[in-house]
XYZ file of C-alpha atoms in Angstrom:
562
model
C 0.531 -8.352 54.119
C -2.677 -10.395 54.230
C -0.783 -13.541 55.260
C 1.033 -11.560 57.981
C -2.295 -10.191 59.258
C -3.832 -13.692 59.507
C -0.771 -14.965 61.366
C -1.004 -12.130 63.916
C -4.699 -12.904 64.561
C -3.905 -16.587 65.002
C -1.049 -15.818 67.366
C -3.195 -13.501 69.487
C -5.905 -16.141 69.588
C -3.456 -18.737 70.810
C -1.769 -16.349 73.280
C -4.483 -13.977 74.599
C -2.185 -12.916 77.420
C -0.205 -10.705 75.062
C -3.193 -8.353 74.745
C -3.053 -7.742 78.513
C 0.594 -6.715 78.462
C 0.456 -3.861 75.946
C 2.894 -1.112 76.961
C 1.526 2.390 77.608
C 2.792 5.968 77.895
C 6.310 6.851 76.732
C 7.210 3.198 76.251
C 4.309 2.811 73.810
C 5.242 5.936 71.808
C 8.857 4.808 71.624
C 7.877 1.309 70.445
C 5.537 2.679 67.730
C 8.196 5.150 66.529
C 10.844 2.443 66.309
C 8.430 0.192 64.397
C 7.561 2.984 61.925
C 11.223 3.801 61.343
C 12.061 0.171 60.762
C 9.083 -0.265 58.419
C 10.032 2.850 56.431
C 13.625 1.645 56.186
C 12.466 -1.741 54.908
C 10.091 -0.095 52.378
C 12.826 2.265 51.129
C 15.374 -0.529 50.785
C 12.800 -2.676 48.954
C 11.850 0.162 46.575
C 15.484 0.937 45.838
C 16.132 -2.709 45.116
C 13.108 -2.841 42.818
C 14.356 0.311 41.059
C 17.764 -1.274 40.658
C 16.211 -4.397 39.109
C 14.059 -2.197 36.837
C 17.127 -0.319 35.623
C 18.841 -3.589 34.768
C 15.733 -4.777 32.888
C 15.412 -1.419 31.067
C 19.064 -1.564 30.067
C 18.548 -5.055 28.631
C 15.417 -3.903 26.798
C 17.267 -0.869 25.386
C 20.104 -3.089 24.218
C 17.617 -5.498 22.634
C 15.824 -2.612 20.876
C 19.137 -1.230 19.582
C 20.129 -4.667 18.339
C 16.712 -5.139 16.739
C 16.866 -1.739 15.013
C 20.414 -2.424 13.900
C 19.374 -5.837 12.610
C 16.359 -4.341 10.799
C 18.545 -1.641 9.273
C 21.114 -4.242 8.235
C 18.349 -6.368 6.725
C 16.953 -3.333 4.897
C 20.398 -2.516 3.459
C 20.859 -6.190 2.581
C 17.547 -6.259 0.711
C 18.425 -3.081 -1.166
C 21.820 -4.454 -2.167
C 20.426 -7.865 -3.102
C 17.692 -6.191 -5.138
C 20.302 -4.151 -6.990
C 22.670 -7.066 -7.556
C 19.908 -9.378 -8.817
C 17.976 -6.922 -10.956
C 21.032 -5.332 -12.620
C 22.043 -8.482 -14.573
C 18.355 -9.092 -15.369
C 18.312 -5.648 -16.978
C 21.181 -6.765 -19.192
C 19.546 -10.119 -20.093
C 16.164 -8.616 -20.996
C 17.702 -5.570 -22.689
C 20.098 -7.524 -24.865
C 17.375 -10.052 -25.740
C 15.184 -7.217 -26.971
C 18.066 -5.760 -29.006
C 18.769 -9.128 -30.651
C 15.068 -9.593 -31.375
C 14.835 -6.146 -32.996
C 17.918 -6.845 -35.129
C 16.635 -10.278 -36.185
C 14.719 -8.994 -39.216
C 14.534 -12.447 -40.814
C 13.019 -13.990 -37.682
C 15.543 -16.821 -37.469
C 15.954 -16.483 -33.693
C 12.391 -15.492 -32.779
C 11.554 -18.697 -30.896
C 14.903 -18.877 -29.053
C 14.810 -15.211 -27.993
C 11.176 -15.548 -26.899
C 12.144 -18.466 -24.643
C 15.029 -16.475 -23.124
C 12.828 -13.411 -22.610
C 9.931 -15.339 -21.057
C 12.182 -17.250 -18.652
C 14.035 -14.066 -17.718
C 10.712 -12.385 -16.944
C 9.639 -15.378 -14.833
C 12.926 -15.203 -12.926
C 12.553 -11.450 -12.451
C 9.001 -11.946 -11.156
C 10.248 -14.541 -8.641
C 13.073 -12.232 -7.507
C 10.610 -9.384 -6.999
C 8.228 -11.636 -5.049
C 10.991 -12.920 -2.746
C 12.251 -9.408 -1.998
C 8.743 -8.020 -1.463
C 7.837 -10.975 0.762
C 10.920 -10.340 2.900
C 10.095 -6.622 3.141
C 6.517 -7.358 4.184
C 7.688 -9.843 6.810
C 10.211 -7.397 8.285
C 7.831 -4.428 8.138
C 10.111 -2.645 5.649
C 7.614 -2.521 2.799
C 6.681 1.115 2.267
C 3.748 2.437 0.271
C 4.331 5.405 -2.042
C 1.358 7.790 -1.982
C 0.515 10.194 -4.785
C -2.505 11.700 -6.531
C -3.755 9.867 -9.615
C -6.786 9.425 -11.853
C -8.202 5.943 -12.122
C -9.300 6.294 -15.757
C -5.728 7.090 -16.841
C -4.407 4.206 -14.755
C -6.933 1.838 -16.359
C -5.875 2.948 -19.846
C -2.264 2.031 -19.057
C -3.226 -1.349 -17.616
C -5.726 -2.302 -20.317
C -3.575 -1.171 -23.240
C -0.839 -3.619 -22.360
C -3.298 -6.412 -21.534
C -5.243 -5.972 -24.789
C -1.998 -6.118 -26.820
C -1.060 -9.417 -25.152
C -4.563 -10.817 -25.643
C -4.471 -9.784 -29.311
C -1.108 -11.477 -29.811
C -2.520 -14.714 -28.367
C -5.774 -14.397 -30.299
C -8.041 -14.658 -27.248
C -11.071 -12.545 -26.322
C -10.595 -9.832 -23.723
C -13.616 -8.060 -22.195
C -13.700 -5.170 -19.735
C -16.403 -3.738 -17.468
C -15.819 -0.551 -15.455
C -18.575 0.932 -13.303
C -19.148 4.586 -14.373
C -20.009 5.543 -10.773
C -16.530 4.630 -9.530
C -14.532 7.441 -7.831
C -11.878 8.806 -10.183
C -9.633 11.429 -8.501
C -7.689 9.429 -5.918
C -4.690 9.499 -3.580
C -2.785 6.294 -2.955
C -0.056 3.963 -4.191
C -1.032 3.778 -7.865
C 2.281 2.083 -8.712
C 1.438 -0.980 -6.607
C -2.157 -1.040 -7.884
C -0.974 -0.914 -11.503
C 1.720 -3.572 -11.049
C -0.653 -5.883 -9.178
C -3.515 -5.678 -11.707
C -1.136 -5.890 -14.676
C 0.489 -8.986 -13.229
C -2.840 -10.695 -12.559
C -4.096 -9.916 -16.074
C -0.801 -11.170 -17.523
C -1.185 -14.472 -15.653
C -4.818 -14.801 -16.728
C -4.033 -14.163 -20.410
C -1.065 -16.554 -20.333
C -3.233 -19.318 -18.851
C -5.756 -19.161 -21.735
C -4.945 -20.774 -25.062
C -8.354 -20.504 -26.715
C -10.957 -18.720 -24.639
C -11.516 -15.420 -22.912
C -10.465 -13.182 -20.046
C -12.936 -10.819 -18.346
C -11.836 -7.897 -16.176
C -14.349 -6.052 -13.977
C -13.744 -3.206 -11.569
C -16.231 -1.326 -9.424
C -15.670 1.389 -6.821
C -17.789 3.313 -4.343
C -17.323 6.173 -1.931
C -17.152 5.602 1.814
C -19.935 7.146 3.898
C -17.920 10.301 4.612
C -16.678 10.503 0.970
C -13.055 10.564 2.156
C -12.130 7.127 0.806
C -12.812 4.981 -2.247
C -13.491 1.262 -1.818
C -12.703 -0.844 -4.899
C -13.339 -4.403 -5.976
C -11.687 -5.862 -9.081
C -12.421 -9.303 -10.539
C -10.470 -11.213 -13.178
C -12.025 -14.276 -14.809
C -10.258 -16.585 -17.228
C -11.221 -19.805 -19.009
C -7.743 -21.266 -18.718
C -6.541 -24.557 -17.273
C -7.474 -23.578 -13.735
C -5.861 -24.828 -10.538
C -6.640 -28.138 -8.853
C -8.394 -28.208 -5.491
C -5.261 -29.672 -3.884
C -3.038 -26.870 -5.213
C -5.557 -24.161 -4.241
C -5.416 -25.428 -0.645
C -1.634 -25.052 -0.465
C -1.003 -22.266 -2.964
C 0.121 -19.681 -0.375
C 2.612 -22.055 1.249
C 3.680 -23.936 -1.883
C 6.957 -22.035 -2.188
C 7.959 -22.901 1.388
C 7.548 -26.675 1.057
C 9.264 -28.663 -1.663
C 7.110 -31.014 -3.676
C 8.666 -32.351 -6.876
C 5.213 -33.257 -8.195
C 3.891 -29.709 -7.967
C 3.981 -27.451 -11.021
C 6.707 -24.802 -10.633
C 4.365 -22.164 -12.065
C 1.935 -22.877 -9.186
C 4.779 -22.333 -6.704
C 5.700 -19.004 -8.313
C 2.081 -17.893 -8.346
C 1.651 -18.921 -4.716
C 4.620 -16.808 -3.655
C 3.389 -13.886 -5.746
C -0.176 -14.149 -4.464
C 0.976 -14.186 -0.838
C 2.865 -10.937 -1.553
C -0.223 -9.448 -3.240
C -2.295 -10.402 -0.208
C 0.192 -8.619 2.089
C 0.241 -5.488 -0.074
C -3.564 -5.369 -0.261
C -3.809 -5.652 3.529
C -1.748 -2.462 3.728
C -4.529 -0.911 1.606
C -7.239 -2.357 3.908
C -8.034 -4.840 1.159
C -8.068 -8.568 0.505
C -7.084 -11.190 -2.080
C -9.214 -14.223 -2.937
C -8.741 -16.939 -5.534
C -11.294 -19.507 -6.712
C -10.529 -22.062 -9.402
C -11.731 -25.275 -11.020
C -9.242 -27.425 -12.872
C -9.787 -27.352 -16.672
C -12.603 -24.807 -16.190
C -10.980 -21.525 -15.201
C -10.058 -19.158 -12.393
C -11.596 -16.134 -10.725
C -9.443 -13.766 -8.688
C -11.020 -11.029 -6.579
C -9.035 -8.176 -5.064
C -10.292 -5.332 -2.888
C -8.422 -2.197 -1.853
C -8.960 1.295 -0.487
C -7.569 4.670 -1.506
C -8.206 8.217 -0.357
C -10.423 10.525 -2.431
C -9.174 13.958 -3.485
C -12.384 15.147 -5.146
C -15.936 13.873 -5.260
C -15.633 13.048 -8.982
C -16.802 9.833 -10.655
C -15.650 7.974 -13.761
C -18.554 9.044 -16.005
C -21.729 10.888 -15.044
C -24.697 8.970 -16.474
C -27.002 11.972 -16.175
C -25.586 13.237 -19.475
C -26.076 9.961 -21.369
C -29.397 8.671 -20.028
C -31.915 8.347 -22.845
C -29.445 8.646 -25.734
C -29.999 6.175 -28.578
C -27.352 3.926 -30.140
C -27.659 1.681 -33.181
C -25.265 -1.271 -32.928
C -24.558 -3.449 -35.980
C -23.066 -6.508 -34.279
C -22.561 -8.924 -37.177
C -19.374 -10.925 -36.555
C -18.717 -9.244 -33.178
C -17.813 -12.020 -30.729
C -18.104 -9.648 -27.796
C -21.507 -8.206 -28.735
C -23.066 -9.155 -25.386
C -20.269 -7.433 -23.477
C -20.558 -4.340 -25.684
C -24.303 -4.207 -24.955
C -23.521 -4.527 -21.236
C -20.998 -1.677 -21.430
C -23.570 0.523 -23.212
C -26.264 -0.323 -20.649
C -24.059 1.034 -17.872
C -24.657 4.505 -19.374
C -28.475 4.066 -19.290
C -28.485 4.208 -23.087
C -31.224 2.844 -25.344
C -29.569 0.296 -27.652
C -30.949 -1.267 -30.829
C -28.864 -4.276 -31.852
C -29.053 -5.884 -35.287
C -27.116 -8.642 -37.026
C -28.630 -8.391 -40.516
C -27.694 -5.677 -43.058
C -31.348 -5.305 -44.135
C -32.475 -4.639 -40.570
C -29.612 -2.199 -40.054
C -30.529 -0.269 -43.214
C -34.166 0.080 -42.115
C -33.249 1.349 -38.663
C -30.498 3.582 -40.052
C -32.840 5.258 -42.559
C -35.454 5.688 -39.865
C -32.894 7.803 -38.003
C -33.108 9.296 -34.531
C -29.842 7.745 -33.311
C -27.198 9.750 -31.490
C -24.411 7.269 -32.264
C -23.828 4.278 -34.527
C -21.441 1.442 -33.648
C -20.362 -1.059 -36.284
C -18.342 -4.258 -35.946
C -15.401 -4.292 -38.341
C -16.481 -7.782 -39.471
C -19.755 -6.445 -40.816
C -18.600 -3.073 -42.146
C -18.462 -4.095 -45.827
C -22.098 -5.296 -45.731
C -23.428 -1.847 -44.806
C -20.727 0.521 -46.089
C -22.826 1.637 -49.069
C -25.799 2.796 -47.001
C -23.828 5.014 -44.589
C -24.429 8.725 -45.152
C -21.577 11.206 -45.248
C -23.321 13.505 -42.780
C -23.284 10.744 -40.154
C -19.536 10.205 -40.142
C -18.962 12.160 -36.935
C -21.419 9.931 -35.033
C -20.368 6.598 -36.576
C -17.648 4.454 -35.007
C -16.182 1.130 -36.099
C -15.128 -1.367 -33.414
C -11.872 -2.922 -34.550
C -8.590 -4.489 -33.469
C -5.254 -2.813 -32.860
C -3.890 -3.098 -36.391
C -6.709 -1.492 -38.391
C -6.889 2.205 -39.267
C -9.680 4.659 -40.283
C -8.517 4.279 -43.901
C -9.714 0.655 -43.806
C -13.260 1.884 -43.144
C -13.691 4.787 -45.519
C -12.253 7.285 -43.060
C -14.822 6.516 -40.332
C -13.766 6.983 -36.740
C -12.685 3.867 -34.883
C -12.584 2.601 -31.317
C -10.464 -0.372 -30.390
C -11.388 -3.488 -28.517
C -12.062 -4.080 -25.710
C -15.142 -1.838 -25.663
C -15.560 -0.462 -22.152
C -16.554 2.581 -20.136
C -13.217 4.146 -21.122
C -13.603 4.349 -24.893
C -17.388 4.778 -24.771
C -16.937 7.770 -22.446
C -14.543 9.248 -25.034
C -17.411 9.122 -27.531
C -20.295 10.221 -25.319
C -18.410 13.067 -23.621
C -16.734 14.229 -26.860
C -13.211 13.359 -25.750
C -12.501 11.148 -28.752
C -9.234 12.043 -30.495
C -7.770 10.188 -33.442
C -4.296 10.025 -31.893
C -5.679 8.089 -28.917
C -6.778 5.303 -31.236
C -3.759 5.068 -33.500
C -1.956 1.768 -33.451
C 1.758 1.714 -32.727
C 2.440 1.039 -36.383
C 0.503 4.152 -37.427
C 1.854 6.524 -34.757
C 4.689 8.706 -35.943
C 8.063 7.624 -34.639
C 9.397 9.898 -31.924
C 12.856 11.138 -32.883
C 14.947 13.992 -31.452
C 18.230 14.307 -33.386
C 19.079 17.599 -31.626
C 18.667 16.204 -28.104
C 21.728 15.443 -25.960
C 21.318 12.629 -23.447
C 23.851 11.453 -20.853
C 23.620 7.933 -19.407
C 25.557 7.232 -16.201
C 25.970 3.623 -14.998
C 28.902 1.688 -13.537
C 27.839 -1.461 -15.434
C 29.158 -1.493 -18.992
C 26.478 -3.927 -20.220
C 23.728 -1.666 -18.865
C 25.283 1.225 -20.780
C 25.151 -0.811 -23.989
C 21.511 -1.705 -23.342
C 20.584 1.938 -22.720
C 22.483 3.050 -25.827
C 20.668 0.475 -27.964
C 17.249 1.401 -26.527
C 17.863 5.106 -27.243
C 19.187 4.476 -30.750
C 15.780 4.514 -32.440
C 15.123 8.045 -31.141
C 18.224 9.276 -33.038
C 19.493 11.288 -30.051
C 23.078 12.246 -29.313
C 23.854 9.808 -26.517
C 26.932 9.999 -24.284
C 27.881 7.181 -21.901
C 29.994 7.240 -18.748
C 30.705 4.816 -15.902
C 30.907 7.057 -12.815
C 29.436 10.130 -11.176
C 32.855 11.864 -11.216
C 33.165 11.543 -14.998
C 29.534 12.613 -15.454
C 30.134 15.891 -13.592
C 33.191 16.647 -15.713
C 31.283 15.891 -18.912
C 28.428 18.155 -17.822
C 30.897 21.004 -17.354
C 32.024 20.662 -20.976
C 28.662 20.005 -22.667
C 24.981 20.870 -22.152
C 22.573 17.946 -21.808
C 18.799 17.885 -22.211
C 18.411 14.784 -20.048
C 20.579 12.721 -17.689
C 19.758 9.088 -16.869
C 21.750 8.289 -13.727
C 22.201 4.988 -11.916
C 21.453 5.126 -8.197
C 24.123 2.765 -6.830
C 27.683 3.318 -8.103
C 31.075 2.815 -6.426
C 32.948 5.900 -5.269
C 30.039 8.271 -5.740
C 26.436 7.095 -5.810
C 23.648 8.743 -7.772
C 22.359 10.770 -4.820
C 25.760 12.348 -4.126
C 26.332 13.014 -7.832
C 22.917 14.707 -8.005
C 23.740 16.990 -5.051
C 27.062 17.995 -6.596
C 25.477 18.678 -9.995
C 22.703 20.817 -8.534
C 25.177 22.906 -6.534
C 27.901 23.188 -9.173
C 28.037 26.679 -10.683
C 30.469 25.454 -13.367
C 27.624 23.429 -14.919
C 25.365 25.623 -17.029
C 21.751 25.316 -15.959
C 22.669 22.761 -13.308
C 19.484 23.417 -11.351
C 17.211 22.847 -14.339
C 18.723 19.805 -16.050
C 16.242 16.905 -15.855
C 18.013 14.088 -14.011
C 16.213 10.741 -13.866
C 17.132 8.125 -11.279
C 17.712 4.692 -12.835
C 17.654 2.118 -10.078
C 17.381 -1.615 -9.518
C 15.929 -0.976 -6.048
C 12.337 -2.207 -6.224
C 11.369 -1.063 -2.723
C 7.935 0.492 -2.368
C 9.429 3.823 -1.288
C 12.252 3.876 -3.901
C 10.433 6.362 -6.145
C 9.458 8.540 -3.186
C 13.080 8.629 -1.943
C 14.390 9.490 -5.408
C 11.939 12.374 -5.900
C 12.543 13.646 -2.361
C 16.297 13.674 -3.025
C 15.776 15.955 -6.034
C 15.586 13.598 -9.010
C 13.016 14.655 -11.600
C 11.735 11.124 -12.199
C 12.342 7.473 -11.411
C 13.065 4.648 -13.877
C 13.193 1.109 -12.519
C 15.470 -1.585 -13.909
C 14.989 -3.662 -15.959
C 14.004 -0.626 -18.013
C 10.787 -1.101 -19.974
C 10.654 0.483 -23.422
C 7.256 2.044 -22.677
C 8.527 3.639 -19.452
C 11.642 4.972 -21.182
C 9.494 6.478 -23.932
C 7.280 8.124 -21.299
C 10.363 9.720 -19.726
C 11.608 10.958 -23.094
C 8.193 12.390 -23.999
C 8.051 14.157 -20.641
C 11.463 15.839 -20.685
C 12.465 16.154 -24.356
């Protein structure tokens, strides 16, 4: 329009005579009307043409969106199927390895089975990382939100890590800030798996040294969220500067000179970084070759209640006598005690301990198991309830004259049990001391289309002395449940003919099955998707058990429902 306007002005300037021949009267009105009609016609035709072009573009966009959604859905189904097909045989490899190891009482195959198990776990870790990386890239990685307590989560994580550290004979120290928020809402499954994996890597990298785990949380300004930072230090081999620079892309580029473990870690760490970003967090790694590694992770969760780990108002000013002879982690124990604002007297000599002990005035007494025999004679019977021996996982109270024990690593967790009178003997029993869980009257049904998986499940349940029935399809399972009552059903998710979800719906609505609505049915699945547990619970399953099945997780399920 602007160009047209300039041209008109130029034309009038060149031909001024046109301005003296402007029509008037009826001729003028007619000319203006004709011009307006023509202009309107041109505008309407142009707009209709533009609308036509827009419709064509919109149709193409709609088709592209449909194709994209279809492709994403196909990719999601592909990932689910691949996850199932890869993890199912891994369940058999790990399960059968564990069975052989348990049956090998003479230890003739210990080294061979350990090699098979370790390599199978490495392969499983790589499979999980590849699938999770693909989900993150395609936007199909879903978080599973639930309420949880951080202290309980830490107990689960640290128990497994301390067992591994004990088996390797390395020092493991823990520091947890007592002011950290405790009642949370978030994806505790991902947090647990991530921290467990990082601790596992750190412990594996150390042959003769130590691993230190620190975690600290704080409330956001409006108290609605918890902001956490966790640090893991190890004195292992470390990672070279060159490998650190390429660690996140090391799996994408082939380099025969690069350590395969670095490639696996790089893939895993890139997945961890993606998961933490979904929690508004971050992942950082610093390392010096032959010196060690420090990994820092940050993440956010929602807060359910304004409750902290341990309230120091109730411990400030209390006095503790610590006999630290032979305790390699004495400094870390002192640090853990200082977090409670406690007055600590530390001694390494039995004479000094006896003087302070007889002087009295202490609320609690902590003794290293290495120095117990030096001072056992001077301990009074009336102090037994306030005296605790710091020991490893294999010792028992009987080894220390019946005194109470706490197990390494000493941290806010077990110290809070003492200071807030939550200490219970069963919490500090070793696995060898704990009574075996057996249920000879319990009836359990295992449903899986894979015969090897059925054998693995049968062998894992054998030590509980339950009456176990096995079947290979949902159809057979329903018929068996009509004829016999079961206390628990472990059902595979993906089966030909009738999958676990359909079998569950038919069981719940089948009046021919006694107590069909109340039978605990647990979904066993090789789908490792972030929302797998959420989908299973939403469908009506009572719990979720991921393959390869871990003995600890299976035992938790059995304790819960039987």
